[in-house]
mmCIF file of C-alpha atoms in Angstrom:
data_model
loop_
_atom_site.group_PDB
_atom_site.id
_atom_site.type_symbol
_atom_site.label_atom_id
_atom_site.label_comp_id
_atom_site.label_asym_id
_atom_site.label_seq_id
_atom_site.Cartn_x
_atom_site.Cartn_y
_atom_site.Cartn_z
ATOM 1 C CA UNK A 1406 -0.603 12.934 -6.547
ATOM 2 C CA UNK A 1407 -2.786 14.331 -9.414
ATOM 3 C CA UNK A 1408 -1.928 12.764 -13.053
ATOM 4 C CA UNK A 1409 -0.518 15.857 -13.977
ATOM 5 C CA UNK A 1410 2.012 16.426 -11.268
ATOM 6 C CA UNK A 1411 5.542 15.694 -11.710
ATOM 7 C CA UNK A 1412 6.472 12.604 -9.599
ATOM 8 C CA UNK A 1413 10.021 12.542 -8.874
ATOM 9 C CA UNK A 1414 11.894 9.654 -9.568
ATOM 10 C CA UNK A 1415 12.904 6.763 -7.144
ATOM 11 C CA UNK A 1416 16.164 7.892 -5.811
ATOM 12 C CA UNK A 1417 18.671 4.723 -5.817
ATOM 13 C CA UNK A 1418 18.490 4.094 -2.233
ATOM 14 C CA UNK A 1419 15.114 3.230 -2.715
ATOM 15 C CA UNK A 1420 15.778 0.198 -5.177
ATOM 16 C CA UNK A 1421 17.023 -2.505 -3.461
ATOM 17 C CA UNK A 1422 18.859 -4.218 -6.370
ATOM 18 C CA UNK A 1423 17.944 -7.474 -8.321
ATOM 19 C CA UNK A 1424 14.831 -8.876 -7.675
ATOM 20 C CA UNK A 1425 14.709 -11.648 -4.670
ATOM 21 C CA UNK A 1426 13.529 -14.851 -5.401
ATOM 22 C CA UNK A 1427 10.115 -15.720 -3.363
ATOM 23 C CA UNK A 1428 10.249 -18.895 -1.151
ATOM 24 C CA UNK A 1429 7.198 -20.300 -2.861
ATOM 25 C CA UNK A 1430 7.515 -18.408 -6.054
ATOM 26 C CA UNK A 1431 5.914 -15.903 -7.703
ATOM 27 C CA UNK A 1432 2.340 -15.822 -8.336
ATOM 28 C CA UNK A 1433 1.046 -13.901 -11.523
ATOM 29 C CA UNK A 1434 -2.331 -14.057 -12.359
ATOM 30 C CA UNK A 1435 -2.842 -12.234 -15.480
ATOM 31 C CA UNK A 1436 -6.321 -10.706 -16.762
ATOM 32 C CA UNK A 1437 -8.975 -7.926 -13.399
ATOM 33 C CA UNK A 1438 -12.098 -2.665 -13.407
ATOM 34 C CA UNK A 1439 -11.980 -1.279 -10.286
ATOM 35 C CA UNK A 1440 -14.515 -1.936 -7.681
ATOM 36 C CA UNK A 1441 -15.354 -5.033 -9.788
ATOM 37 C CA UNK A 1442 -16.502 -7.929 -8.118
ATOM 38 C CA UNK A 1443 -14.960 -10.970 -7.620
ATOM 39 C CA UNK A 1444 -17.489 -13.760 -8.042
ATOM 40 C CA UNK A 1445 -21.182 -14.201 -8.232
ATOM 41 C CA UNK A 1446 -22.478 -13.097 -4.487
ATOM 42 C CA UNK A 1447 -19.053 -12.389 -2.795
ATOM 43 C CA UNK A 1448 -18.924 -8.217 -3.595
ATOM 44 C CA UNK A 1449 -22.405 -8.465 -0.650
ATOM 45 C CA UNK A 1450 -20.504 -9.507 1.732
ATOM 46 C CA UNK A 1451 -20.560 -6.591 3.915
ATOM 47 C CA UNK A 1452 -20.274 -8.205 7.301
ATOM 48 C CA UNK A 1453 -17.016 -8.297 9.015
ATOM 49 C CA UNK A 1454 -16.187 -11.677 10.800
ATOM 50 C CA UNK A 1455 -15.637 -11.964 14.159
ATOM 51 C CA UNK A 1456 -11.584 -11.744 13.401
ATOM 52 C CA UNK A 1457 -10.909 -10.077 11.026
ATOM 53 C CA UNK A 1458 -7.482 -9.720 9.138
ATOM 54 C CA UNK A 1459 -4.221 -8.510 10.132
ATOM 55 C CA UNK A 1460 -3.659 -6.619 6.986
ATOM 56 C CA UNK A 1461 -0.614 -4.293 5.775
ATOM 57 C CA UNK A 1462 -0.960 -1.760 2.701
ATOM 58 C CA UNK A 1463 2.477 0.016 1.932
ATOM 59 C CA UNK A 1464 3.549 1.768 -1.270
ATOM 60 C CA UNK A 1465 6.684 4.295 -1.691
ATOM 61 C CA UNK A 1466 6.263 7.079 0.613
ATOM 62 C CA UNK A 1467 2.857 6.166 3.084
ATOM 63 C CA UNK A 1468 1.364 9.159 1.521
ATOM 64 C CA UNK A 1469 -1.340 8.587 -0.656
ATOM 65 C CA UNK A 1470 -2.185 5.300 -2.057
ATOM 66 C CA UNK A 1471 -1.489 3.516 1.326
ATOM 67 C CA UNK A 1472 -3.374 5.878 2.773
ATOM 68 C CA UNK A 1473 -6.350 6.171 0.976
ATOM 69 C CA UNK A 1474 -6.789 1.684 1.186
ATOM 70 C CA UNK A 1475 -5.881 2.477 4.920
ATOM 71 C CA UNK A 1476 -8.823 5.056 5.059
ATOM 72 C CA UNK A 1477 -11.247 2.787 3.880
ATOM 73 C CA UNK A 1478 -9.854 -0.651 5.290
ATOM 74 C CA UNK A 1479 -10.232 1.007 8.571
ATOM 75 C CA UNK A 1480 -13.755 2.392 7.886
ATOM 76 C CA UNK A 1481 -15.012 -1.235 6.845
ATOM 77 C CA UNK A 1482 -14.002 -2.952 9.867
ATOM 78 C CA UNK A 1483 -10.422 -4.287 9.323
ATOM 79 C CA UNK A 1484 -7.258 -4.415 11.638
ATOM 80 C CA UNK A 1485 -5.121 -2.606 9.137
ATOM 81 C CA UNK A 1486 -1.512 -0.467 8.954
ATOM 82 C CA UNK A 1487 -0.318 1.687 6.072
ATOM 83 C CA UNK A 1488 3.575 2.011 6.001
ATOM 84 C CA UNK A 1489 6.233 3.596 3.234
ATOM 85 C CA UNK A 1490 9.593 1.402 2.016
ATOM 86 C CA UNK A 1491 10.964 4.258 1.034
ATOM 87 C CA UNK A 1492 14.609 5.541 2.588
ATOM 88 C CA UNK A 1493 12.739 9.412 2.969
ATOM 89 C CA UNK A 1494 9.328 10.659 2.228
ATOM 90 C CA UNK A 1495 8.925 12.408 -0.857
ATOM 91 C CA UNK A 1496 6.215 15.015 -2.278
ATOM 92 C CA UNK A 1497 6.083 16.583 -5.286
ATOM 93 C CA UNK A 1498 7.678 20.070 -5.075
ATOM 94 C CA UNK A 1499 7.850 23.723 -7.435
ATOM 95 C CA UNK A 1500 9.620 22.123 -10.420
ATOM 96 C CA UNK A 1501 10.994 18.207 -11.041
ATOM 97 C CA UNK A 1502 14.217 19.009 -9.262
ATOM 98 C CA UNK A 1503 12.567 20.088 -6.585
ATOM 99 C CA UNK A 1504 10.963 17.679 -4.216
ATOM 100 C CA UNK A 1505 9.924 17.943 -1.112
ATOM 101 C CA UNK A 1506 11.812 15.328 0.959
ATOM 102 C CA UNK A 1507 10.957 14.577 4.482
ATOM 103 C CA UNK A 1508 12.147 12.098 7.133
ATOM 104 C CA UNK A 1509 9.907 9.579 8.365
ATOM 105 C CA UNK A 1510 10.110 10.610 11.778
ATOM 106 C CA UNK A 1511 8.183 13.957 10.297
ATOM 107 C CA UNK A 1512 4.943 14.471 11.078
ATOM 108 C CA UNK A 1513 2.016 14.761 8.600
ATOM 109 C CA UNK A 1514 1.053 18.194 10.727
ATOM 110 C CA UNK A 1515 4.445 19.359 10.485
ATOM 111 C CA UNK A 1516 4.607 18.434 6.283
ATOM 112 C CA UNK A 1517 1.467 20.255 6.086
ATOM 113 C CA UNK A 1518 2.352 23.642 7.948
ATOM 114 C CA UNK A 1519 5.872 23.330 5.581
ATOM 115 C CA UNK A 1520 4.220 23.333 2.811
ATOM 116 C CA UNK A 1521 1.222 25.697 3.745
ATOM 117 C CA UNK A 1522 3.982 28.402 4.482
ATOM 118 C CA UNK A 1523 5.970 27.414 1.199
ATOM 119 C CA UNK A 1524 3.040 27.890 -1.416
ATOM 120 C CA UNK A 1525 -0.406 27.641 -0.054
ATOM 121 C CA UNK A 1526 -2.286 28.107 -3.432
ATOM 122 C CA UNK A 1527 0.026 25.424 -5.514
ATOM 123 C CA UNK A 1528 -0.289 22.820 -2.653
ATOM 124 C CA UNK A 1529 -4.030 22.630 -2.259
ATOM 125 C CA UNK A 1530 -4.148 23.204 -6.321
ATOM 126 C CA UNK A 1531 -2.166 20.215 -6.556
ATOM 127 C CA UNK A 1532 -4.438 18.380 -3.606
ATOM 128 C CA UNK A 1533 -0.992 17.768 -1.282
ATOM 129 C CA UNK A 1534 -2.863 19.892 1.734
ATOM 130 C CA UNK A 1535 -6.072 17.810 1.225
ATOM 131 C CA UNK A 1536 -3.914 14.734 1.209
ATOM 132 C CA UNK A 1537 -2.264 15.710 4.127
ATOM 133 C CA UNK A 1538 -4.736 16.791 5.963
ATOM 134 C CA UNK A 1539 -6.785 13.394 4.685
ATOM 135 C CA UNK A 1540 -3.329 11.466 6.562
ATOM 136 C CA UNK A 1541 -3.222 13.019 9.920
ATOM 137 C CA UNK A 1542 -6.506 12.418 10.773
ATOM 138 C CA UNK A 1543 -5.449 9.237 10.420
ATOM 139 C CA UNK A 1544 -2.168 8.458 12.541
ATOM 140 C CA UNK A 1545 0.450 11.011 13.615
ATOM 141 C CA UNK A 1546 3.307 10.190 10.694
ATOM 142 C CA UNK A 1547 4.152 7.945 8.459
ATOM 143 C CA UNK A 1548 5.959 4.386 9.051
ATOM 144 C CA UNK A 1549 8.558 2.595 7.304
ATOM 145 C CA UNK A 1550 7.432 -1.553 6.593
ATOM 146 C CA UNK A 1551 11.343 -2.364 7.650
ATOM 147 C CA UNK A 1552 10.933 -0.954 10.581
ATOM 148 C CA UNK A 1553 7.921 -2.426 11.749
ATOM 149 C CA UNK A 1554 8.138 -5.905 13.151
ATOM 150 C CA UNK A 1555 4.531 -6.839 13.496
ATOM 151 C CA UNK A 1556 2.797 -9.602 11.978
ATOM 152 C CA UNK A 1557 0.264 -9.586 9.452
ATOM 153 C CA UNK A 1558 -1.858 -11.801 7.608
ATOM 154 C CA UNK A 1559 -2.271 -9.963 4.528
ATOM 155 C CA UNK A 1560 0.151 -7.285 2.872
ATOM 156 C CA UNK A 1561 -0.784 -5.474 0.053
ATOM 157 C CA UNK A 1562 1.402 -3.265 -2.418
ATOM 158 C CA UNK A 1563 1.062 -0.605 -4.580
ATOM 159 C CA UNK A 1564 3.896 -1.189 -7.413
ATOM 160 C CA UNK A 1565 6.249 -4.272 -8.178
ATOM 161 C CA UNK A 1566 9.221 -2.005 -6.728
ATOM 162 C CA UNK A 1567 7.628 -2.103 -3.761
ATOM 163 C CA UNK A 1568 6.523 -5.573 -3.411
ATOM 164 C CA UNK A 1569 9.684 -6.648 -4.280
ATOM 165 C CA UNK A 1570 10.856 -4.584 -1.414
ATOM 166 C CA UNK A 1571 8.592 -6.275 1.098
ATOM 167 C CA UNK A 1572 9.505 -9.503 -0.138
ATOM 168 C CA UNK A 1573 13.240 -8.947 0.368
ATOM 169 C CA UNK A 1574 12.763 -7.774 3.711
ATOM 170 C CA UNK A 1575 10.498 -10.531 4.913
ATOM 171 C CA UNK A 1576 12.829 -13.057 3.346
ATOM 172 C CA UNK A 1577 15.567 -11.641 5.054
ATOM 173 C CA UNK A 1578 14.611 -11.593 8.584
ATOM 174 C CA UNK A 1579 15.029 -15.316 10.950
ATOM 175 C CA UNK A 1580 12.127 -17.260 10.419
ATOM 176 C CA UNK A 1581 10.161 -17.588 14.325
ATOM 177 C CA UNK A 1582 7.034 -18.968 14.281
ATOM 178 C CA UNK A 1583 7.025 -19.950 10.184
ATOM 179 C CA UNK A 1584 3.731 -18.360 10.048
ATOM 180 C CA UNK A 1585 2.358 -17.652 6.747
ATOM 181 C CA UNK A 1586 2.026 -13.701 5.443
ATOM 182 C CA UNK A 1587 0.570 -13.760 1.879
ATOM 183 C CA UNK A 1588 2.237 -10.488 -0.062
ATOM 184 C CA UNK A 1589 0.075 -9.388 -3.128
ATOM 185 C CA UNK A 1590 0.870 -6.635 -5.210
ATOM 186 C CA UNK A 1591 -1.492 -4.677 -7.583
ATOM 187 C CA UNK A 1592 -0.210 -1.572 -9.480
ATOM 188 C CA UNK A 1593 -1.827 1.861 -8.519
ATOM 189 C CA UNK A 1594 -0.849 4.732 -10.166
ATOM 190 C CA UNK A 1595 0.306 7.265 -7.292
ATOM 191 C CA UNK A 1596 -2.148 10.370 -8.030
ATOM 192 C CA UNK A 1597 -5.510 11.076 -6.280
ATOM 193 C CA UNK A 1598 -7.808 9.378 -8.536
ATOM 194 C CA UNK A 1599 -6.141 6.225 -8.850
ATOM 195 C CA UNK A 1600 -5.096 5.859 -5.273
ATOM 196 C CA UNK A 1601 -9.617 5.932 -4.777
ATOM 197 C CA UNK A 1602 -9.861 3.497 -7.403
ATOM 198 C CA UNK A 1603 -7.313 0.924 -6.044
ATOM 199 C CA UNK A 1604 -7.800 1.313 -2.679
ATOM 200 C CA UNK A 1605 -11.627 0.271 -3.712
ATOM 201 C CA UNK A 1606 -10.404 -2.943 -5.527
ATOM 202 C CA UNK A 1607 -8.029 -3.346 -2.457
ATOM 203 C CA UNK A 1608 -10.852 -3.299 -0.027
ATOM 204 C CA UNK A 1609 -13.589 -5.466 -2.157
ATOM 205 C CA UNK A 1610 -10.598 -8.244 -2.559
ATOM 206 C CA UNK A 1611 -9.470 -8.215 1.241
ATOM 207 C CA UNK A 1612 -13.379 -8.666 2.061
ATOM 208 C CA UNK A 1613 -13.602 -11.405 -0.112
ATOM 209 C CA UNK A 1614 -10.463 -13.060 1.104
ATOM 210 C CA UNK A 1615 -11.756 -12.463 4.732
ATOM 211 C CA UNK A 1616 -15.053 -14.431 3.803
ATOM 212 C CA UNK A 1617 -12.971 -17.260 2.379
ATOM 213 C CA UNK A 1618 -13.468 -20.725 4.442
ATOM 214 C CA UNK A 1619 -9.730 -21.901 3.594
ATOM 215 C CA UNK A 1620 -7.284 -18.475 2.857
ATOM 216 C CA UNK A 1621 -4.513 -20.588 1.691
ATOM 217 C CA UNK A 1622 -6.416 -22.880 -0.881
ATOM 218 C CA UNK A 1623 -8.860 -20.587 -1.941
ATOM 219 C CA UNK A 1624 -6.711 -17.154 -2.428
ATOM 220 C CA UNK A 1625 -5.082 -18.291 -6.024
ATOM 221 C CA UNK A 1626 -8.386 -18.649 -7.723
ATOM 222 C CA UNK A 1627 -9.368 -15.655 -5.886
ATOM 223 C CA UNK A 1628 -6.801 -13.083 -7.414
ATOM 224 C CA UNK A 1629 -7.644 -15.429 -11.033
ATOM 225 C CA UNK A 1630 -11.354 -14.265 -11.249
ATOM 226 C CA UNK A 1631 -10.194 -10.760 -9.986
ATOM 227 C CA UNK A 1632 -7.706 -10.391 -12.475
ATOM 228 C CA UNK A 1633 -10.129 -11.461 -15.272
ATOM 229 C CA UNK A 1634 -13.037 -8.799 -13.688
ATOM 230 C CA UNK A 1635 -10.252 -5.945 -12.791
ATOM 231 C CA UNK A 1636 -8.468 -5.927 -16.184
ATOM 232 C CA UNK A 1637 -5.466 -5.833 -13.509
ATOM 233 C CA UNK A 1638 -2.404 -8.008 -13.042
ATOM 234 C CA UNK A 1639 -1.499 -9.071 -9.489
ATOM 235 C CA UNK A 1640 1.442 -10.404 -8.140
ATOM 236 C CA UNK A 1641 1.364 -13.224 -5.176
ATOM 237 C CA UNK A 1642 3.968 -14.923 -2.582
ATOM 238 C CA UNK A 1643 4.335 -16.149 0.652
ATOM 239 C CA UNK A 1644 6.318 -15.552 2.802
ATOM 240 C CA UNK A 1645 6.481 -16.730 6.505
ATOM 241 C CA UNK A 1646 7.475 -14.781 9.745
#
C-alpha cells in the first residue's frame, strides 16, 4: 500500500505470542540497496538451472509484497508460492477504523468488484484496484502458509512478525522426512514502492542462492555480503519438514 495510506494495525490474532526459539538458532547478519548485487559476477547469472528452487514468499495478508516477489520469481524461472499468515485479509479502507477485512477463501476478483462498487476513485488513487488486479492475474485468491503443507526449499518473509510466524508453525508440525527449509526474513515496508524494491533484492538473492554449488555451506556468507551491499538486515533459520 502507498507510504501514505493508513495501514491498520495487526489485530491480536495475528501475533502469535513470544517469539519461538529456532532449532538451529537465529541467524542475523547485520549490514545490505536494493537490487544490489551480491558478489563480484553472481548479479549475471541469469540462467535458471535445470531445478530450480522450491521457494515460498509470505508476508501479512498475500496482497502486495508477496505478490509482487511472486510476480517476478515466477517471471525469472522459479517454482515459487506467495501465501498470507494472517487470521483474515486486510486492506486499507475510508478512514483507520475502517479496514477492509476479507476471508481468505475470498477471491482477488471478488475484493476487487467490492471495492470498485465501494469507492472506485479512492481505490485506484490509492493503487488497491491496480494491486488487485496485478494479484488475480496471478492465482485465483490468496493462501494462508499454515494451511499449506507443501515443501519448500526456500521461504522468504517480509517482516520479523511474520517470520517468526513461519518459524512457529514449521517448528510445530511432526518432523517426516527432516528435510531442511531455510526461512530468511528481510523487512519490506508494505506500500507499492517498497514491495518493487524488495521483491528485486528477493529475486537477485534467490538467483544467487540457486547458483550456489553447496546451499547449506555457502548461504551464511551469502546473506553477509548482501547485508553489507543492501544496507538491509536479514534474519536466517532452519528449520526441517
Amino acid at each position: 500500500m502507498p507510504s501514505s495510506l493508513w495501514q491498520p494495525p495487526a489485530p491480536p490474532g495475528d501475533t502469535l505470542g513470544p517469539r519461538p526459539p529456532p532449532r538451529r538458532g537465529r541467524h542475523f547478519v547485520r549490514g545490505a540497496s536494493a537490487g544490489a548485487g551480491a558478489g563480484p559476477g553472481r548479479a549475471a547469472l541469469t540462467t535458471m538451472p535445470s531445478s530450480p528452487l522450491r521457494v515460498a514468499v509470505v508476508c501479512s495478508s498475500n496482497q502486495n509484497r508477496s505478490m509482487e516477489a511472486h510476480n517476478i520469481l515466477s517471471k525469472r524461472g522459479f517454482s515459487v508460492r506467495s501465501f498470507g499468515t494472517g487470521t483474515h485479509v486486510k486492506l486499507p479502507g475510508p478512514a483507520p477504523d475502517k479496514p477492509n477485512v476479507y476471508d481468505f477463501k475470498t477471491t482477488y476478483d471478488q475484493m476487487y468488484n467490492d471495492l470498485l462498487r465501494k469507492d472506485k476513485e479512492l481505490y485506484t488513487q490509492n493503487g488497491i484496484l491496480h494491486m488487485l488486479d496485478r494479484n488475480k492475474r496471478i492465482k485465483p485468491r490468496p493462501e494462508r502458509f499454515q494451511n499449506c503443507k507443501d515443501v519448500f526449499d526456500l521461504i522468504l518473509t517480509c517482516e520479523e512478525r511474520v517470520y517468526d510466524q513461519v518459524v512457529e508453525d514449521l517448528n510445530s508440525r511432526e518432523q517426516e522426512t527432516c528435510q531442511p527449509v531455510h526461512v530468511i526474513n528481510v523487512d519490506i515496508q508494505d506500500n507499492h514502492e517498497e514491495a518493487t524494491l524488495g521483491a528485486f533484492l528477493i529475486c537477485e538473492l534467490c538467483q544467487c542462492i540457486q547458483h550456489t554449488e553447496d546451499m547449506e555451506n555457502e548461504i551464511d556468507e551469502l546473506l553477509q555480503e548482501f547485508e553489507e551491499k543492501s544496507g538491509r538486515t536479514f534474519l536466517h533459520t532452519v528449520c526441517f519438514y
